[in-house]
Coordinates of C-alpha atoms in Angstrom, one line a residue:
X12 CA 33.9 83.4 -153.1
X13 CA 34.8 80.9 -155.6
X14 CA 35.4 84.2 -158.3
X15 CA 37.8 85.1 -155.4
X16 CA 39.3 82.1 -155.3
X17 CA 39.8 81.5 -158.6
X18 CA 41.6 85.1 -159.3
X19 CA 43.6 84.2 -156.0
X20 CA 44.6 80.9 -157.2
X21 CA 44.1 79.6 -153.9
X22 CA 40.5 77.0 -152.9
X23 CA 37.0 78.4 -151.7
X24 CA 38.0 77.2 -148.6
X25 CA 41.2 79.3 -148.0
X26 CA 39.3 82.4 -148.9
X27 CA 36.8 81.7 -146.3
X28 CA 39.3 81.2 -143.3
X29 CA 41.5 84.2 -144.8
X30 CA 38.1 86.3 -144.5
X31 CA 37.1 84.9 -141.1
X32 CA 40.0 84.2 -139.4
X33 CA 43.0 85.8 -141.1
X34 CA 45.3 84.2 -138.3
X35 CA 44.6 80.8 -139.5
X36 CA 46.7 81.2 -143.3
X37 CA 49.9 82.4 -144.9
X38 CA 51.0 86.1 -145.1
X39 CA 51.2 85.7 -148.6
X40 CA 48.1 83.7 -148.9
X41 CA 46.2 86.2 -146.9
X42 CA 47.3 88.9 -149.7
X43 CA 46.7 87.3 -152.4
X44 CA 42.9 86.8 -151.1
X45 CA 42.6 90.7 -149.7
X46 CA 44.0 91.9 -153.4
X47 CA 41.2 89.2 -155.2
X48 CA 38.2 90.5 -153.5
X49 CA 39.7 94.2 -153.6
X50 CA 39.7 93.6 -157.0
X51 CA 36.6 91.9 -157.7
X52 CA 34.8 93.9 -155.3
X53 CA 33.7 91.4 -153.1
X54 CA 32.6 92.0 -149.7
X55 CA 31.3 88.5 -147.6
X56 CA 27.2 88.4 -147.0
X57 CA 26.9 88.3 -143.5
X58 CA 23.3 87.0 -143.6
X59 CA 24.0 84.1 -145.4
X60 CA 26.9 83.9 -142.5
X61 CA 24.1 84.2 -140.1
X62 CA 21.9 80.9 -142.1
X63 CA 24.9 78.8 -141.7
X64 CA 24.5 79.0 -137.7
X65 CA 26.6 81.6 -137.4
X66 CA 26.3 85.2 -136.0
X67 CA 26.1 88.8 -137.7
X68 CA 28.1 91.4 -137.0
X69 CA 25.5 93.2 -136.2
X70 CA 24.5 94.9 -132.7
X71 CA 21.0 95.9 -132.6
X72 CA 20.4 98.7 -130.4
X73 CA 17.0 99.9 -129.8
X74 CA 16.3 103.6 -128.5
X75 CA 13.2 105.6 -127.6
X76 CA 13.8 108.4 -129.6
X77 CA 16.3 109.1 -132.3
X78 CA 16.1 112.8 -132.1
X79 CA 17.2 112.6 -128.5
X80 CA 20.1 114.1 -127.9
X81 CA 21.2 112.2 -124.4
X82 CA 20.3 108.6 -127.0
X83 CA 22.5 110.1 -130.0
X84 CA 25.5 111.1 -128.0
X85 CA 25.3 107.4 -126.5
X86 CA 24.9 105.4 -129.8
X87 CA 28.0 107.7 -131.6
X88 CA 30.0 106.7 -128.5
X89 CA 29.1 102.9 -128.9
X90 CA 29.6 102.9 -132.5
X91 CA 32.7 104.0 -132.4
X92 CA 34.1 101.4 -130.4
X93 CA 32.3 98.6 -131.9
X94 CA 33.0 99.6 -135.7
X95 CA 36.5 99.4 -134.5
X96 CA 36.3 95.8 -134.2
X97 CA 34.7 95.2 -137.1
X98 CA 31.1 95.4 -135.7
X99 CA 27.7 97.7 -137.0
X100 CA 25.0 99.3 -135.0
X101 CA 21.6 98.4 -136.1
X102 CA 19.6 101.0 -135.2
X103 CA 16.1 100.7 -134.2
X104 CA 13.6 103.2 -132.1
X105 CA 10.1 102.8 -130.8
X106 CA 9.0 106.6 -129.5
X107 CA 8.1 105.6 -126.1
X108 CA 5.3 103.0 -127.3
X109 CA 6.0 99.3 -125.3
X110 CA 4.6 97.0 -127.5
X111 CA 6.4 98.6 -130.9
X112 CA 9.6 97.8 -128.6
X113 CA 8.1 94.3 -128.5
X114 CA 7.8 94.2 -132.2
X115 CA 11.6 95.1 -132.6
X116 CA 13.3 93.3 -131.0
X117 CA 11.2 90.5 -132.4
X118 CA 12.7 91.8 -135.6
X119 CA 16.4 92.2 -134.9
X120 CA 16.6 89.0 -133.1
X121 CA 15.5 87.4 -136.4
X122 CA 18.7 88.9 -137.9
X123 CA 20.9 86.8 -135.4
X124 CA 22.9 90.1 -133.8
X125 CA 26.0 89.5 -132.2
X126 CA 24.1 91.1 -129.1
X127 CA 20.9 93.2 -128.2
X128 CA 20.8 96.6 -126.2
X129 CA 17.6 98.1 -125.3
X130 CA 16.9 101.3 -123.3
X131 CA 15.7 101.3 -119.9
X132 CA 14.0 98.0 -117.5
X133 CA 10.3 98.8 -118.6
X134 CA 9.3 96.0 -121.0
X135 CA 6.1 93.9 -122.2
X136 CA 5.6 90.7 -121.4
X137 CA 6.4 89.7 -124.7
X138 CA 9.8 91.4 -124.9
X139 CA 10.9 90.1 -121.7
X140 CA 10.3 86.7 -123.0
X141 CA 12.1 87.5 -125.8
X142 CA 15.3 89.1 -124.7
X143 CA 15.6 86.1 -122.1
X144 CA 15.3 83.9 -124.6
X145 CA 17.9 85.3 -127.0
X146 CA 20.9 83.4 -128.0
X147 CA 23.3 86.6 -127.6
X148 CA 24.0 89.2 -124.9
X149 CA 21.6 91.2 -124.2
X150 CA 21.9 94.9 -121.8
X151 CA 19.2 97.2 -120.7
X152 CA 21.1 100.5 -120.8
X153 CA 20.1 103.9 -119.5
X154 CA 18.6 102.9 -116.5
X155 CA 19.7 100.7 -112.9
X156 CA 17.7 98.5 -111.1
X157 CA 18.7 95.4 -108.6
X158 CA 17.7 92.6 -111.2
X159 CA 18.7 93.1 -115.2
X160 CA 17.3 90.4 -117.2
X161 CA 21.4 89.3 -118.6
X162 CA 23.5 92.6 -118.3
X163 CA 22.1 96.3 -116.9
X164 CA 24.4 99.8 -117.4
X165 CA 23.3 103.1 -116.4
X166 CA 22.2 105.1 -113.9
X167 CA 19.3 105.6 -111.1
X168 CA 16.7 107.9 -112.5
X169 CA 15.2 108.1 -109.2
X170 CA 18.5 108.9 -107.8
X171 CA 19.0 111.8 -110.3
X172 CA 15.9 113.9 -109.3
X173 CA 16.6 113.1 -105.6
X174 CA 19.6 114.6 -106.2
X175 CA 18.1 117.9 -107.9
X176 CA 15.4 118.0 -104.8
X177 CA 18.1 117.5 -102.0
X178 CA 19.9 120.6 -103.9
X179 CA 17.1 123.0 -103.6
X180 CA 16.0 122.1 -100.3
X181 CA 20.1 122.6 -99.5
X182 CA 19.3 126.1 -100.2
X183 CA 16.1 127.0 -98.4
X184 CA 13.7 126.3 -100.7
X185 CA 10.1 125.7 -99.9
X186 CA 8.0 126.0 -102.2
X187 CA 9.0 124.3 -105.6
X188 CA 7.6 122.9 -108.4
X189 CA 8.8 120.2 -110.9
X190 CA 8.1 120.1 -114.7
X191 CA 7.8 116.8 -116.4
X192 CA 7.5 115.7 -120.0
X193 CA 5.5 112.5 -121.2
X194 CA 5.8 111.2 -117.6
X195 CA 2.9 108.8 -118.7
X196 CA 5.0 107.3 -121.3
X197 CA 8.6 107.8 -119.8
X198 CA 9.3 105.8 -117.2
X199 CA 12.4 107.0 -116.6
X200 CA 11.4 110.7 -116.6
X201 CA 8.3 109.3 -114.2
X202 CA 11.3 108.0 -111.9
X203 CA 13.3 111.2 -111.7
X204 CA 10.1 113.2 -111.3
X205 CA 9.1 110.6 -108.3
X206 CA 12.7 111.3 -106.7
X207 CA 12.4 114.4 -106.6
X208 CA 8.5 115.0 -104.9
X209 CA 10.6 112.1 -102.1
X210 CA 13.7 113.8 -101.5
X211 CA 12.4 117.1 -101.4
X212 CA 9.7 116.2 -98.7
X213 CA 12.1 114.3 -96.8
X214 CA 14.2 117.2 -96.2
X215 CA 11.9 120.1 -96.0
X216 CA 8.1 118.5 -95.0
X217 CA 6.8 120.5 -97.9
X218 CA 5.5 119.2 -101.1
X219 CA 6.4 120.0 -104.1
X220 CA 4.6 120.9 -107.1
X221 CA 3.9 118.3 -110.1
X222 CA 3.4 119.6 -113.3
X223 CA 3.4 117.6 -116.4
X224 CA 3.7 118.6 -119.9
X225 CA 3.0 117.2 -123.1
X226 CA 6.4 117.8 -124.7
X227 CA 10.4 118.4 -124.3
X228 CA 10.1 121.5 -126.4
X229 CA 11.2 125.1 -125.8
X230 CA 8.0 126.7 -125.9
X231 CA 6.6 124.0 -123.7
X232 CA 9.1 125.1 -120.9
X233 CA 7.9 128.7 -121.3
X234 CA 4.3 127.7 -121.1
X235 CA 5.0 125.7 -118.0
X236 CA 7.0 128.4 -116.2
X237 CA 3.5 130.7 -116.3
X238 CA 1.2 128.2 -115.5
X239 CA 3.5 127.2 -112.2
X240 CA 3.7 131.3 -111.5
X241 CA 0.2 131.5 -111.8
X242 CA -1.2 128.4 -109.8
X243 CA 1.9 129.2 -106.9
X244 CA 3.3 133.1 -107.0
X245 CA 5.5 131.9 -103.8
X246 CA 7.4 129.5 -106.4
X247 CA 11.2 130.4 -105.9
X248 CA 12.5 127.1 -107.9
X249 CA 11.5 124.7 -110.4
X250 CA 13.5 122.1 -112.3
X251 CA 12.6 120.5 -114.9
X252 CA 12.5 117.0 -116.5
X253 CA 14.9 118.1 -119.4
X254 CA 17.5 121.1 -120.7
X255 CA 15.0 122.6 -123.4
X256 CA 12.5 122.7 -121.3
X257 CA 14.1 124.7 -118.9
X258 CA 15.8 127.1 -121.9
X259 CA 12.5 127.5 -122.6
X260 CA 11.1 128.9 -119.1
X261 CA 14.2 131.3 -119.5
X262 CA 13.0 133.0 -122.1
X263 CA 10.1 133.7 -120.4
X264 CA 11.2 134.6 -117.2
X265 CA 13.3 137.4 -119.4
X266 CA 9.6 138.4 -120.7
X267 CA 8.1 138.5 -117.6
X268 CA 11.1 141.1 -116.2
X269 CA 12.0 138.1 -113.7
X270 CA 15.9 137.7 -112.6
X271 CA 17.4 134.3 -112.7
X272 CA 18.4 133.4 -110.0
X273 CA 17.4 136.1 -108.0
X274 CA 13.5 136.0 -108.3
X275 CA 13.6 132.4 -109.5
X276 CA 16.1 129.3 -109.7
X277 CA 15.6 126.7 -112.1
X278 CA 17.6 123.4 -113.0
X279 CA 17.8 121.5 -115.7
X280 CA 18.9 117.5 -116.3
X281 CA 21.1 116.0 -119.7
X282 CA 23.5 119.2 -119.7
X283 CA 23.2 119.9 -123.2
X284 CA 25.8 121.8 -125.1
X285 CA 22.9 124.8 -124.6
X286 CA 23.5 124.4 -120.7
X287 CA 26.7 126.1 -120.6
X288 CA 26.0 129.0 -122.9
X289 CA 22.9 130.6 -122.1
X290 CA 22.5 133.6 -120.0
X291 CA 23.6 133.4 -117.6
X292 CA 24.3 129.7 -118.1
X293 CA 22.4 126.8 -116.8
X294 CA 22.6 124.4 -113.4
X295 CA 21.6 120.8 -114.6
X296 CA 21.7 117.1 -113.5
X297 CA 24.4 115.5 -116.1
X298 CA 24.2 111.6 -117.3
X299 CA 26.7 109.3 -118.0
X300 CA 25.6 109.4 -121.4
X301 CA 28.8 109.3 -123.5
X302 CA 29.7 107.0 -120.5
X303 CA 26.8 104.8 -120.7
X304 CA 27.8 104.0 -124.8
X305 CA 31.8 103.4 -124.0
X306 CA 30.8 100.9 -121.0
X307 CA 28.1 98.6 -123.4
X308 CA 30.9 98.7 -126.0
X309 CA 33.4 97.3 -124.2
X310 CA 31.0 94.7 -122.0
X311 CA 29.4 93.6 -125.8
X312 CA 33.7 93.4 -126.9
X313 CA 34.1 91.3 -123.4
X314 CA 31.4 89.0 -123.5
X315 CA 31.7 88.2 -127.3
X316 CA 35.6 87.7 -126.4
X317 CA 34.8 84.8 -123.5
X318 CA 31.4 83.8 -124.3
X319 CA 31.6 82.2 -120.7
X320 CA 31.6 85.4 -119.3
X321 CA 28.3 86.7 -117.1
X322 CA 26.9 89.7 -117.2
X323 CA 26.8 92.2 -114.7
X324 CA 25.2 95.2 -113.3
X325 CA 26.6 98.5 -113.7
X326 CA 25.5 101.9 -112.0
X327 CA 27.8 104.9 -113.6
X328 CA 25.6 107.4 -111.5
X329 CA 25.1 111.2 -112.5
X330 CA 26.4 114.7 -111.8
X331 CA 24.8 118.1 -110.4
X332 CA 26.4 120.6 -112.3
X333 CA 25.5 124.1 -110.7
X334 CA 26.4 126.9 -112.5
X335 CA 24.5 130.8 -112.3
X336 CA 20.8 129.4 -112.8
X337 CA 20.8 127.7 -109.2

């Protein structure tokens, strides 16, 4: 700063409000500064910002799983915005495991982030005490519940697979099954599988099937699809906790010489960009997920704007999208 200030023929302490609050100097002064440290190179360290009580401008955002596709299309969405403004994503994600959650956000608050977003309302102990404690906003995305700990936007998961059990009990299904990855480590995939077992016996009387699998992968979906045939041949739907998983029993059911719908519905849930073009293409449950990134961008913008500001509790709800498949 003082190499900029020096080339700028201006004090340290002139570069310092031109960098952090432009509005406070001259036009002219304000050039000559931005032409110095274009010059020289200089960008200012926002951790040693972040030692001299200030904060980063940094927004640590911790996922499940960064090969998610519902997560990715979220944190593009949210980084867009915030990058706008002069703010950066710091990116963390623990693979369903609670405590490594614990362990960073223990991290990322050390950094002193302009605000913390975490995925879901399933936390330790530990975290919990830590995200109340933090000096910064904090909002639990991807999931809605009655109490957030500061700032809550999603959706209900429950509500999501009521919805796809209401839908085939709507068409005069009885016997159903649902297939649901990692619901041991997922809550919210536990919560859309639990809304859909409610609202289907609600309506009809009849249970549905459970069936949980190990994985969200294609060839899980297929493997799933025989073992439900083979444990209930009167299946005549099945949805699933997931798009590939349900692409998946597709393929199979074009093995087996099965006709979708006509021997079999099945429904899907994220509406990935696969939904709409397979053959024929596929009914699914879509989330707000491009949503859920524009509406924490903007709240983390708000709040940093009026630091006075509360937080608030935000359900964006989700779609049935029926196309040939149901």
């Amino acid at each position: 700063m003082e190499e900029v200030a020096r080339v700028a023929g201006v004090s340290p302490a002139t570069v310092s409000r031109a960098l952090k609050s432009p509005d406070t100097v001259s036009k002219k002064r304000l050039a000559q500064v931005l032409e110095a440290a274009r010059r020289l190179g200089y960008a200012p360290n926002p951790i040693a910002g972040s030692l001299a009580g200030t904060r980063t401008p940094l927004v640590g955002v911790i996922v499940p799983s960064l090969t998610n596709a519902f997560f990715a299309v979220t944190l593009e969405r949210m980084s867009a915005i915030l990058e706008a403004e002069g703010y950066q994503l710091m990116i963390g994600q623990h693979g369903y495991d609670a405590a490594r959650e614990e362990r960073i956000i223990n991290a990322f608050a050390g950094w002193n982030p302009a605000a913390l977003v975490v995925t879901g309302r399933d936390h330790t102990r530990g975290a919990v005490k830590l995200l109340s404690s933090a000096p910064c906003p904090v909002i639990e995305m991807w999931d809605y519940d009655e109490r957030p700990l500061d700032s809550g936007i999603g959706f209900s998961n429950r509500e999501a697979g009521r919805l796809a059990g209401r839908y085939f009990a709507e068409n005069g299904h009885e016997h159903v099954a649902y297939v649901g990855a990692t619901l041991d480590t997922d809550p919210r995939a536990r919560a859309r599988a639990e809304g859909f077992l409610e609202a289907f016996r609600q309506e009809t009387g009849h249970d549905a099937r459970l069936m949980a699998v190990v994985s969200r992968d294609l060839g899980e979906g297929g493997a799933a699809l025989k073992s439900v045939l083979e444990q209930g041949p009167e299946t005549t739907a099945i949805a699933f906790s997931g798009d590939m998983l349900a692409v998946g029993a597709m393929f199979e059911a074009a093995r087996m010489g099965l006709s979708i719908p006509a021997d079999l519905a099945l429904l899907g849930y994220g509406d990935l960009d696969i939904a709409a073009h397979t053959n024929p293409p596929l009914s699914t449950i879509r989330p707000p997920h491009e949503k859920i990134g524009a509406a924490v961008a903007r709240h983390i913008l708000e709040r940093l704007a009026n630091p006075e500001a509360g937080g608030e509790n935000l359900d964006l709800g989700v779609e049935l999208v029926v196309r040939s498949t149901a």
